[in-house]
Coordinates of C-alpha atoms and ligand atoms in Angstrom, one line a residue:
M171 CA 53.2 22.0 203.5
T172 CA 54.1 25.2 205.4
P173 CA 51.1 28.0 205.9
N174 CA 52.8 30.3 203.7
A175 CA 53.2 27.3 200.7
L176 CA 49.6 26.4 201.4
A177 CA 48.5 30.0 200.8
G178 CA 50.6 30.4 197.6
E179 CA 49.3 27.1 196.3
I180 CA 46.0 28.2 196.8
A181 CA 46.2 31.8 195.4
R182 CA 47.3 30.1 192.0
R183 CA 44.1 27.7 191.7
R184 CA 41.4 28.8 189.1
T185 CA 38.5 26.4 189.5
F186 CA 35.7 26.8 186.8
A187 CA 33.2 25.3 184.6
I188 CA 31.8 26.2 181.2
I189 CA 27.9 27.0 180.8
S190 CA 26.5 26.8 177.4
H191 CA 23.6 25.7 175.1
P192 CA 24.5 22.5 173.2
D193 CA 26.5 23.5 169.9
A194 CA 27.8 26.8 171.1
G195 CA 31.1 25.1 171.0
K196 CA 32.1 24.1 174.6
T197 CA 34.0 21.4 173.3
T198 CA 36.0 23.0 170.9
L199 CA 36.8 25.6 173.5
T200 CA 37.8 23.2 176.2
E201 CA 40.2 21.4 173.6
K202 CA 41.7 24.7 172.9
L203 CA 42.2 25.7 176.3
L204 CA 43.7 22.2 177.0
L205 CA 46.0 23.2 173.7
Y206 CA 47.0 26.3 175.3
G207 CA 47.8 25.0 178.7
G208 CA 50.2 22.3 176.9
A209 CA 47.7 19.6 178.2
I210 CA 47.2 18.2 174.7
R211 CA 49.8 18.8 171.8
S212 CA 46.9 19.4 169.1
A213 CA 43.4 19.9 168.9
G214 CA 41.3 17.6 166.7
S215 CA 38.4 19.3 164.8
V216 CA 35.3 18.1 166.2
K217 CA 34.6 16.3 163.0
S218 CA 37.5 14.1 163.2
R219 CA 36.9 13.5 166.7
R220 CA 33.6 12.2 166.3
S221 CA 34.5 10.0 164.0
D222 CA 37.6 8.4 165.1
R223 CA 39.0 10.3 167.8
H224 CA 37.2 11.4 170.9
A225 CA 37.5 14.5 173.2
T226 CA 39.8 13.7 176.1
S227 CA 36.9 14.2 178.2
D228 CA 34.5 11.3 176.8
W229 CA 34.3 8.5 179.3
L230 CA 31.4 6.3 178.1
D231 CA 31.3 4.3 175.0
M232 CA 27.8 5.4 174.7
E233 CA 28.7 9.2 175.0
Q234 CA 31.2 8.4 172.0
E235 CA 28.8 6.5 169.9
R236 CA 26.5 9.6 170.3
G237 CA 28.8 12.2 170.2
I238 CA 27.7 14.4 173.1
S239 CA 29.4 14.4 176.4
I240 CA 27.5 13.2 179.1
T241 CA 29.3 13.3 182.2
A242 CA 31.0 15.9 183.9
S243 CA 34.8 15.0 184.7
V244 CA 37.7 17.4 185.8
L245 CA 40.4 18.6 183.4
H246 CA 43.2 20.1 185.2
F247 CA 46.5 21.7 183.7
D248 CA 49.0 24.4 184.4
Y249 CA 49.3 27.6 182.4
E250 CA 51.6 30.7 183.4
G251 CA 51.5 29.7 186.8
F252 CA 48.1 28.9 187.5
R253 CA 46.8 25.8 188.2
I254 CA 43.7 25.5 186.2
N255 CA 40.8 23.1 187.2
L256 CA 38.1 23.0 184.5
L257 CA 35.1 21.0 185.4
D258 CA 33.9 20.1 181.8
T259 CA 30.0 19.7 181.8
P260 CA 27.9 17.6 179.9
G261 CA 26.5 19.7 176.7
H262 CA 23.1 17.7 176.6
Q263 CA 20.0 19.4 178.3
D264 CA 19.1 16.0 180.1
F265 CA 22.4 16.1 181.9
S266 CA 22.1 19.7 183.1
E267 CA 21.9 18.0 186.7
D268 CA 25.5 17.2 186.4
T269 CA 26.3 20.7 185.0
Y270 CA 24.4 21.9 187.9
R271 CA 26.5 20.0 190.5
A272 CA 29.6 20.8 188.8
L273 CA 28.6 24.4 189.6
T274 CA 28.4 24.0 193.3
A275 CA 32.4 22.9 193.0
A276 CA 33.3 26.0 190.6
D277 CA 34.7 29.3 191.9
S278 CA 33.4 30.9 188.7
A279 CA 32.1 30.3 185.3
I280 CA 32.6 31.0 181.5
M281 CA 29.6 31.7 179.5
L282 CA 29.7 30.5 176.1
L283 CA 27.2 32.0 173.6
D284 CA 26.8 31.5 170.0
N285 CA 27.3 34.6 168.2
R286 CA 24.1 34.3 165.9
K287 CA 21.9 33.0 168.7
G288 CA 23.2 34.8 171.9
V289 CA 21.3 33.7 175.2
E290 CA 19.5 30.2 174.8
A291 CA 17.6 28.3 176.8
Q292 CA 20.0 26.0 178.6
T293 CA 22.6 28.8 179.1
R294 CA 19.5 30.8 180.8
K295 CA 18.9 27.7 183.0
L296 CA 22.5 27.5 184.2
F297 CA 23.4 31.3 184.4
S298 CA 20.5 31.3 186.9
V299 CA 22.3 28.8 189.0
C300 CA 25.5 30.9 188.6
K301 CA 23.8 34.0 189.6
K302 CA 22.2 32.1 192.9
R303 CA 25.5 31.5 193.9
R304 CA 27.1 34.5 192.9
L305 CA 29.8 33.0 190.5
P306 CA 31.7 35.5 188.6
I307 CA 31.0 34.9 185.1
F308 CA 33.1 35.5 181.9
T309 CA 31.3 35.7 178.4
F310 CA 32.9 34.4 175.4
V311 CA 30.9 35.2 172.3
N312 CA 32.0 32.2 170.0
K313 CA 32.0 31.7 166.3
C314 CA 32.9 35.4 165.5
D315 CA 34.8 33.8 162.5
R316 CA 31.1 34.0 161.0
I317 CA 29.3 37.3 160.8
G318 CA 26.6 37.4 163.5
T319 CA 24.3 39.7 165.6
D320 CA 25.7 43.0 166.0
P321 CA 28.1 42.6 169.1
L322 CA 26.7 45.7 171.2
G323 CA 23.1 44.6 170.1
L324 CA 24.2 40.9 171.5
L325 CA 25.2 42.5 174.6
D326 CA 22.2 44.4 175.2
D327 CA 20.2 41.2 174.8
V328 CA 22.6 39.5 177.6
Q329 CA 21.8 42.4 179.9
A330 CA 18.0 42.3 179.3
E331 CA 17.8 38.7 179.2
L332 CA 20.0 37.8 182.2
G333 CA 19.9 41.0 184.1
I334 CA 23.7 41.1 184.5
D335 CA 25.9 44.0 183.3
C336 CA 28.2 43.4 180.6
F337 CA 31.3 45.3 179.3
V338 CA 33.4 44.7 176.5
S339 CA 36.9 43.5 177.2
T340 CA 37.7 42.5 173.5
W341 CA 36.0 43.1 170.2
P342 CA 36.2 41.5 167.0
V343 CA 38.6 43.2 164.3
R344 CA 37.3 42.2 160.7
H345 CA 38.4 43.0 157.2
D346 CA 36.2 42.0 154.3
G347 CA 34.0 40.3 156.6
Q348 CA 36.7 38.0 157.7
L349 CA 37.9 38.0 161.3
V350 CA 41.6 39.0 161.5
G351 CA 42.2 39.7 165.0
V352 CA 40.8 41.0 168.2
W353 CA 41.0 44.8 169.8
D354 CA 42.3 44.5 173.3
R355 CA 40.4 47.0 175.5
G356 CA 42.5 46.6 178.4
R357 CA 45.6 47.3 176.8
S358 CA 44.4 49.6 174.2
C359 CA 46.0 47.5 171.2
V360 CA 45.0 45.3 168.6
R361 CA 45.9 41.6 168.2
L362 CA 46.2 40.1 164.5
Y363 CA 46.2 36.5 163.9
E364 CA 47.8 34.9 160.9
R365 CA 45.7 32.4 159.2
T366 CA 46.6 28.6 159.7
D367 CA 45.8 26.0 157.4
D368 CA 45.4 23.3 160.0
H369 CA 41.7 24.1 160.9
G370 CA 42.9 25.3 164.1
S371 CA 44.5 22.6 165.7
S372 CA 47.4 24.7 166.6
R373 CA 47.7 28.0 168.1
P374 CA 48.2 30.8 165.5
A375 CA 50.8 33.3 165.6
A376 CA 49.7 36.5 166.9
T377 CA 50.9 40.3 166.7
V378 CA 50.4 43.2 168.9
H379 CA 50.0 46.7 167.7
T380 CA 48.8 50.0 168.6
M381 CA 45.8 51.0 166.6
D382 CA 48.0 53.5 164.3
A383 CA 50.6 50.8 163.7
P384 CA 51.5 50.4 159.7
E385 CA 50.7 46.8 160.3
V386 CA 47.0 47.4 161.4
E387 CA 46.6 49.4 158.3
E388 CA 48.2 46.8 156.3
A389 CA 45.7 44.3 157.5
L390 CA 42.5 46.4 157.6
G391 CA 43.0 49.2 154.9
R392 CA 42.7 52.6 156.0
E393 CA 38.8 52.5 155.8
G394 CA 39.0 49.5 158.2
V395 CA 41.1 51.3 160.7
E396 CA 38.7 54.0 160.7
R397 CA 35.8 52.0 161.2
L398 CA 37.5 50.2 164.2
R399 CA 38.1 53.8 165.7
E400 CA 34.8 54.6 165.5
E401 CA 33.7 51.2 167.1
V402 CA 36.0 51.6 169.8
E403 CA 34.9 55.1 170.6
L404 CA 31.1 53.9 170.6
I405 CA 32.1 51.4 173.1
E406 CA 33.9 53.8 175.2
I407 CA 30.9 56.5 174.8
A408 CA 27.7 53.8 174.9
G409 CA 29.4 50.7 176.2
T410 CA 29.4 49.8 180.0
E411 CA 32.7 51.0 182.2
P412 CA 34.4 47.9 183.2
D413 CA 34.1 47.3 186.6
F414 CA 36.2 44.4 188.2
D415 CA 34.6 44.3 191.6
A416 CA 31.3 44.1 190.2
V417 CA 32.6 40.9 188.3
L418 CA 33.8 39.3 191.3
R419 CA 30.4 40.0 193.2
G420 CA 28.8 38.4 190.1
E421 CA 27.2 41.4 188.8
S422 CA 28.9 42.2 185.7
S423 CA 30.3 40.2 183.1
P424 CA 33.4 40.9 180.7
V425 CA 32.8 40.0 177.1
C426 CA 35.3 38.6 174.9
F427 CA 34.7 37.7 171.1
G428 CA 36.8 35.2 169.4
S429 CA 36.3 31.9 167.6
A430 CA 37.3 28.7 169.3
L431 CA 37.3 26.9 166.2
T432 CA 40.2 29.1 164.7
N433 CA 41.5 30.1 168.0
Y434 CA 41.1 33.5 167.4
G435 CA 40.6 35.7 170.6
V436 CA 41.2 32.5 172.6
D437 CA 44.5 33.6 174.1
V438 CA 43.5 37.1 175.3
F439 CA 40.4 35.6 176.6
L440 CA 42.3 33.4 178.7
E441 CA 44.6 35.9 180.1
R442 CA 42.0 38.1 180.9
F443 CA 39.8 35.4 182.5
L444 CA 43.0 34.3 184.8
S445 CA 44.1 38.0 185.8
I446 CA 40.2 38.6 186.9
A447 CA 38.9 35.3 188.1
P448 CA 38.8 34.8 191.6
P449 CA 40.8 31.8 193.5
P450 CA 39.4 30.1 196.0
A451 CA 37.5 32.1 198.7
A452 CA 35.8 31.1 202.2
R453 CA 32.8 28.7 201.9
E454 CA 29.8 28.7 204.1
S455 CA 29.3 25.6 206.0
E456 CA 27.0 25.0 208.9
E457 CA 29.5 25.8 211.4
G458 CA 30.4 29.1 209.5
P459 CA 32.6 30.4 206.8
V460 CA 35.5 28.1 206.3
D461 CA 38.9 29.8 205.0
P462 CA 40.3 27.7 202.2
A463 CA 44.0 28.7 203.9
D464 CA 42.6 26.9 207.2
E465 CA 45.3 23.8 207.6
A466 CA 42.7 21.4 208.5
F467 CA 41.5 19.5 205.2
S468 CA 37.7 19.6 204.3
G469 CA 35.7 19.4 201.3
F470 CA 32.4 18.0 199.7
V471 CA 31.5 15.2 196.9
F472 CA 30.0 17.1 194.0
K473 CA 29.8 13.9 192.0
V474 CA 30.3 10.1 192.2
Q475 CA 30.7 7.9 189.1
A476 CA 30.8 3.8 188.8
N477 CA 32.7 1.7 186.5
M478 CA 34.9 4.5 184.8
D479 CA 37.1 1.7 183.6
A480 CA 35.8 -1.7 182.5
R481 CA 39.0 -3.3 184.2
H482 CA 38.2 -1.9 187.4
R483 CA 34.9 -2.5 188.9
D484 CA 35.2 0.8 191.4
R485 CA 33.5 4.0 191.8
V486 CA 35.2 7.2 191.9
A487 CA 33.9 9.6 194.2
F488 CA 34.8 13.6 193.0
L489 CA 35.8 15.8 196.0
R490 CA 36.2 19.4 196.0
V491 CA 38.7 20.6 198.5
C492 CA 37.3 23.5 200.6
S493 CA 40.2 23.8 202.9
G494 CA 43.6 22.9 203.5
A495 CA 45.4 20.2 201.6
Y496 CA 44.3 16.5 200.8
D497 CA 46.0 14.7 203.4
E498 CA 46.4 11.2 202.3
G499 CA 46.4 8.8 205.1
A500 CA 44.5 10.9 207.4
E501 CA 41.2 9.9 209.0
A502 CA 38.3 12.2 207.8
V503 CA 34.9 12.1 209.3
V504 CA 32.0 12.0 206.8
S505 CA 29.4 14.0 208.3
R506 CA 26.2 12.4 206.9
T507 CA 27.0 9.1 208.7
G508 CA 29.5 10.4 211.5
R509 CA 31.9 7.6 210.4
T510 CA 35.5 8.1 210.0
I511 CA 37.2 7.0 206.4
R512 CA 40.9 6.9 205.8
L513 CA 41.7 9.3 202.7
A514 CA 42.7 7.1 200.0
Q515 CA 45.6 7.8 197.5
P516 CA 43.8 10.2 194.8
Q517 CA 43.4 9.6 191.4
E518 CA 44.2 12.0 188.8
F519 CA 42.2 12.5 185.7
L520 CA 43.0 13.9 182.4
A521 CA 41.3 11.8 179.7
R522 CA 41.4 7.9 180.4
E523 CA 44.5 7.9 181.8
R524 CA 44.5 7.3 185.5
G525 CA 46.6 6.1 188.2
H526 CA 48.9 8.8 188.6
A527 CA 48.7 10.2 192.2
A528 CA 47.6 13.8 192.2
N529 CA 50.6 16.0 193.1
E530 CA 49.2 17.6 196.5
A531 CA 45.9 18.8 196.1
V532 CA 44.9 21.8 197.9
A533 CA 41.9 24.0 198.3
G534 CA 40.1 24.7 195.0
D535 CA 41.5 21.5 193.6
V536 CA 39.2 18.4 192.6
V537 CA 40.6 15.1 193.7
G538 CA 39.1 11.7 192.7
L539 CA 38.9 9.0 195.3
L540 CA 38.2 5.3 194.8
D541 CA 35.3 4.6 196.5
R542 CA 33.8 1.4 197.9
G543 CA 30.3 2.7 198.5
N544 CA 31.0 4.9 201.6
L545 CA 30.6 8.4 199.6
R546 CA 27.5 9.9 198.2
V547 CA 27.0 13.2 196.2
G548 CA 26.6 15.8 198.7
D549 CA 28.9 14.3 201.6
S550 CA 31.1 16.5 203.5
L551 CA 34.7 15.4 204.7
A552 CA 36.8 16.8 207.3
V553 CA 40.0 16.1 209.4
G554 CA 40.0 16.7 212.7
R555 CA 36.5 18.0 213.0
S556 CA 32.9 17.8 211.5
I557 CA 32.1 20.1 209.0
E558 CA 28.8 20.2 206.8
Y559 CA 28.8 21.9 203.7
P560 CA 25.4 22.8 202.3
G561 CA 24.2 19.8 200.3
V562 CA 24.5 19.8 196.9
P563 CA 21.0 20.6 195.2
R564 CA 19.4 18.0 192.6
F565 CA 16.6 18.8 190.2
S566 CA 13.4 17.3 190.8
P567 CA 12.9 14.2 188.6
E568 CA 10.2 14.8 185.8
H569 CA 10.0 11.3 184.3
F570 CA 9.5 8.2 186.2
A571 CA 9.4 4.4 185.0
Q572 CA 8.8 1.0 186.3
I573 CA 11.8 -1.4 185.7
R574 CA 10.9 -4.7 184.2
M575 CA 13.3 -7.5 183.8
D576 CA 12.4 -11.1 182.8
E577 CA 15.3 -13.0 184.1
A578 CA 14.7 -13.3 187.5
L579 CA 17.8 -14.8 188.4
K580 CA 19.6 -11.5 187.4
R581 CA 17.5 -9.6 190.2
K582 CA 20.6 -9.1 192.4
H583 CA 22.8 -7.5 189.9
L584 CA 19.8 -5.3 188.7
D585 CA 19.4 -4.1 192.7
R586 CA 23.2 -3.6 192.7
G587 CA 23.2 -1.6 189.4
L588 CA 20.4 0.3 190.3
R589 CA 21.6 1.2 193.7
H590 CA 25.2 2.3 192.3
L591 CA 23.8 4.5 189.5
A592 CA 21.5 6.0 192.5
E593 CA 24.4 6.9 194.6
E594 CA 26.0 7.9 191.5
G595 CA 23.1 10.4 191.0
T596 CA 22.4 9.5 187.7
I597 CA 18.7 8.6 188.7
L598 CA 16.3 8.6 191.8
L599 CA 15.7 5.1 192.7
L600 CA 12.5 4.6 194.5
F601 CA 10.4 1.8 195.5
A602 CA 6.4 1.0 195.4
P603 CA 5.2 -1.1 197.9
S604 CA 3.6 -4.3 196.2
I605 CA 2.4 -7.7 197.7
T606 CA 5.2 -9.5 196.0
G607 CA 7.7 -6.9 197.5
P608 CA 8.9 -3.7 196.8
V609 CA 8.8 -2.6 192.7
P610 CA 11.8 -0.3 191.6
I611 CA 10.7 2.8 189.8
V612 CA 13.1 5.2 188.6
G613 CA 12.8 9.1 188.2
A614 CA 15.0 11.1 185.8
V615 CA 15.1 14.6 184.9
G616 CA 15.6 13.9 181.3
V617 CA 14.4 10.9 179.5
L618 CA 17.9 10.5 178.1
Q619 CA 19.2 9.4 181.4
F620 CA 16.7 6.6 181.0
D621 CA 18.5 5.5 178.0
V622 CA 21.7 5.6 179.7
L623 CA 20.5 3.8 182.4
L624 CA 19.5 0.5 180.5
D625 CA 22.5 0.9 178.3
R626 CA 25.0 0.8 181.9
L627 CA 22.8 -1.8 183.3
E628 CA 23.4 -3.9 180.3
R629 CA 27.0 -3.1 179.7
E630 CA 28.2 -2.9 183.4
Y631 CA 25.9 -5.3 185.3
G632 CA 24.8 -7.8 182.6
V633 CA 21.3 -7.1 183.1
Q634 CA 18.8 -6.4 180.2
A635 CA 16.2 -4.6 181.6
R636 CA 12.9 -2.9 180.1
L637 CA 11.5 0.4 181.1
E638 CA 7.4 1.1 181.6
R639 CA 6.9 5.0 181.7
L640 CA 4.5 5.6 184.7
P641 CA 2.1 8.8 184.0
F642 CA 3.7 11.0 187.0
H643 CA 5.7 14.4 186.4
C644 CA 6.8 15.5 189.8
A645 CA 7.8 14.0 193.3
R646 CA 8.3 15.6 196.7
W647 CA 9.3 14.1 199.9
V648 CA 6.7 14.3 202.9
T649 CA 6.6 14.3 206.5
G650 CA 3.3 14.5 208.4
P651 CA 0.6 12.3 210.0
E652 CA 0.6 8.6 208.3
A653 CA -3.0 8.9 207.9
V654 CA -2.9 12.2 205.9
I655 CA 0.2 11.1 203.6
D656 CA -2.3 8.0 202.8
K657 CA -5.2 9.9 202.3
V658 CA -3.1 12.3 199.9
A659 CA -1.3 9.5 198.1
N660 CA -4.5 7.4 197.6
A661 CA -6.4 9.9 195.5
Y662 CA -6.3 9.8 191.4
G663 CA -2.9 10.4 189.8
R664 CA -0.8 9.9 192.6
R665 CA 1.2 7.2 194.4
R666 CA 3.1 6.6 197.4
V667 CA 6.7 5.5 196.9
E668 CA 9.9 5.3 199.4
D669 CA 13.5 6.2 198.5
A670 CA 16.3 3.9 199.0
D671 CA 16.7 5.2 202.5
G672 CA 13.0 4.4 203.3
A673 CA 11.8 7.8 203.5
T674 CA 8.3 8.6 202.0
L675 CA 7.5 10.4 198.7
I676 CA 4.2 11.1 196.9
L677 CA 4.7 11.1 192.8
F678 CA 2.3 13.5 191.0
D679 CA 0.5 13.7 187.8
N680 CA 1.4 17.2 187.0
E681 CA 2.4 20.4 188.8
W682 CA -1.3 21.6 189.1
T683 CA -2.1 18.6 191.7
L684 CA 1.1 19.0 193.3
Q685 CA 0.4 22.7 194.2
R686 CA -3.3 21.9 195.1
S687 CA -2.0 19.4 197.7
V688 CA 0.4 21.7 198.9
E689 CA -2.0 24.4 199.4
E690 CA -4.8 21.9 201.1
E691 CA -3.1 19.9 203.0
K692 CA -1.6 22.1 205.9
E693 CA -0.7 19.0 208.1
L694 CA 2.0 17.8 205.7
T695 CA 5.2 19.4 204.8
F696 CA 6.3 19.0 201.1
H697 CA 10.2 18.8 200.6
D698 CA 12.3 19.4 197.4
V699 CA 14.9 17.4 198.7
Q700 CA 15.1 14.5 201.6
P701 CA 14.8 16.2 204.8
R702 CA 17.3 15.5 207.3
G703 CA 16.4 12.6 209.7
V704 CA 13.4 11.2 208.1
A705 CA 15.3 8.4 206.4
R706 CA 14.9 4.9 208.4
A707 CA 18.1 4.1 209.7
Ligands
G4P805 P1 29.2 21.6 172.3 O1 30.3 21.2 172.8 O2 29.1 23.2 172.9 O3 27.8 21.1 171.7 O4 29.9 22.4 170.6 P2 31.0 21.8 169.8 O5 32.5 22.3 170.4 O6 30.7 20.3 169.7 O7 30.7 22.6 168.3 C1 29.2 22.5 167.7 C2 29.6 22.8 166.5 O8 30.0 24.1 166.4 C3 30.6 22.1 165.6 O9 30.1 22.0 164.2 C4 32.0 22.9 165.8 O10 32.9 22.6 164.7 C5 31.5 24.3 165.5 N1 32.4 25.3 166.1 C6 32.7 25.6 167.4 N2 33.3 26.8 167.6 C7 33.2 27.0 166.3 C8 33.6 28.5 166.0 O11 34.3 29.2 166.6 N3 33.3 28.9 164.5 C9 32.6 27.9 163.7 N4 32.2 28.6 162.5 N5 32.0 27.0 164.2 C10 32.2 26.4 165.4 P3 29.6 20.7 163.6 O12 29.0 21.1 162.4 O13 28.8 20.1 164.9 O14 30.9 20.0 163.4 P4 31.7 20.1 162.2 O15 31.3 19.1 161.3 O16 32.2 21.5 161.9 O17 33.1 19.5 162.9

């Protein structure tokens, strides 16, 4: 690819994730974005999807049984000249770590709110991650086909709760309480939708009018038009002015109102989002910022998933390309190990169909690489140089359990399963020393991860294991004199363990004991993530 062609390709990339609280309508909106992008022909209603069809991004049987989307996957499609990479993220809060990681690979985020609930717990948590990364955030207030909280009041709440400026980009237009269209502030026009009888599985026909057009009066009545005029005036007087530079700095968020279920307002939202959302920008690395149009390929792994397809016992590492174009066959340096690997043919992902080679992946894209155990979450790869992107952070586990198994002969299978799932980042694998050899202990951010672990050990590794919950709720890597580590770890309510690399951690029964140790034991350093250079080679 010539430098110009590369720059042109990168400029049309939009890589983003959707953050929301469960049930706000993320699956529905994702389906609609795929529908608009032509990636699927018709969107099934969530209900029919739950009973007999499954959302395109559901991978595991268990997710389908439970009707929740657990693992993050990547959907990409072309829309009006843009190449869209949608990092699908799990809705369940026990899997927020997956979402957290997906956000490290995103250039912007869509914040989806329920019009009756506004900012909810999970939105708040994920928003704080976006804020730290200064990601531009685009807000879509969903379910406006139902009457919800007063829209301006909702905006005030978002500003007060999250500390981000919000400005109206589109506004719900109602007639007799029914959503009939949206006011498009940027274009100063009303978009009216035609009602469909297919429960939103296709795009509704839309017509665009100025406020004084007869079609608008016909749809809203004279009084309705007057009310809309007043609302628009109020937005201009009392609302925040649009500031697109502030959006790009992550300080202000354009807000669109609509309904993912009926598709009303989704088209304008997508247009606005694509016109403002940034293409891939320079990324910070240990060696300084790396320009996306830099021809030398580099990227980092933000997710590893094993056994996505029962027929192929392999793992897929999801790599976000940060610079250049993915160079199949080239030798890339893995910064963590200093080893060189040959870049394999990337896999393209949309639903369960795999096996198509991705047509050239450039900065901003995500490629899935078949991996035989060389790559881990957080690894940076680069061709012709060594680049290290900041590690992909992980949440500290809050639940711990010891693994028990009756079939001693399957111990090897268990070990392999645990190792794989730990490398995916599903669980933190630890070992407690004992006379009979190290005892595996698993740590997880949410308890549902334990269910997934047992389920996957059985399905994928043929191992029936049990978990015995342990009374610990936090863990820290520790460095310092051995004697002091032992003294702290031997106190009541703690335990000394090692991670799979042989680095030492202490488990604590609660946050308070941990904080006390941090304050009292000045000779020890407590780390949230595995510190460099402490792992046994
Ligand atoms: P999630 O992925 O964020 O968890 O949400 P999901 O899309 O699964 O939607 C959660 C529920 O909200 C679903 O209802 C869905 O139909 C509904 N929903 C999504 N968008 C809208 C919208 O724009 N308007 C309205 N009124 N509802 C919406 P459910 O009761 O769980 O399923 P179903 O029985 O309706 O299919």
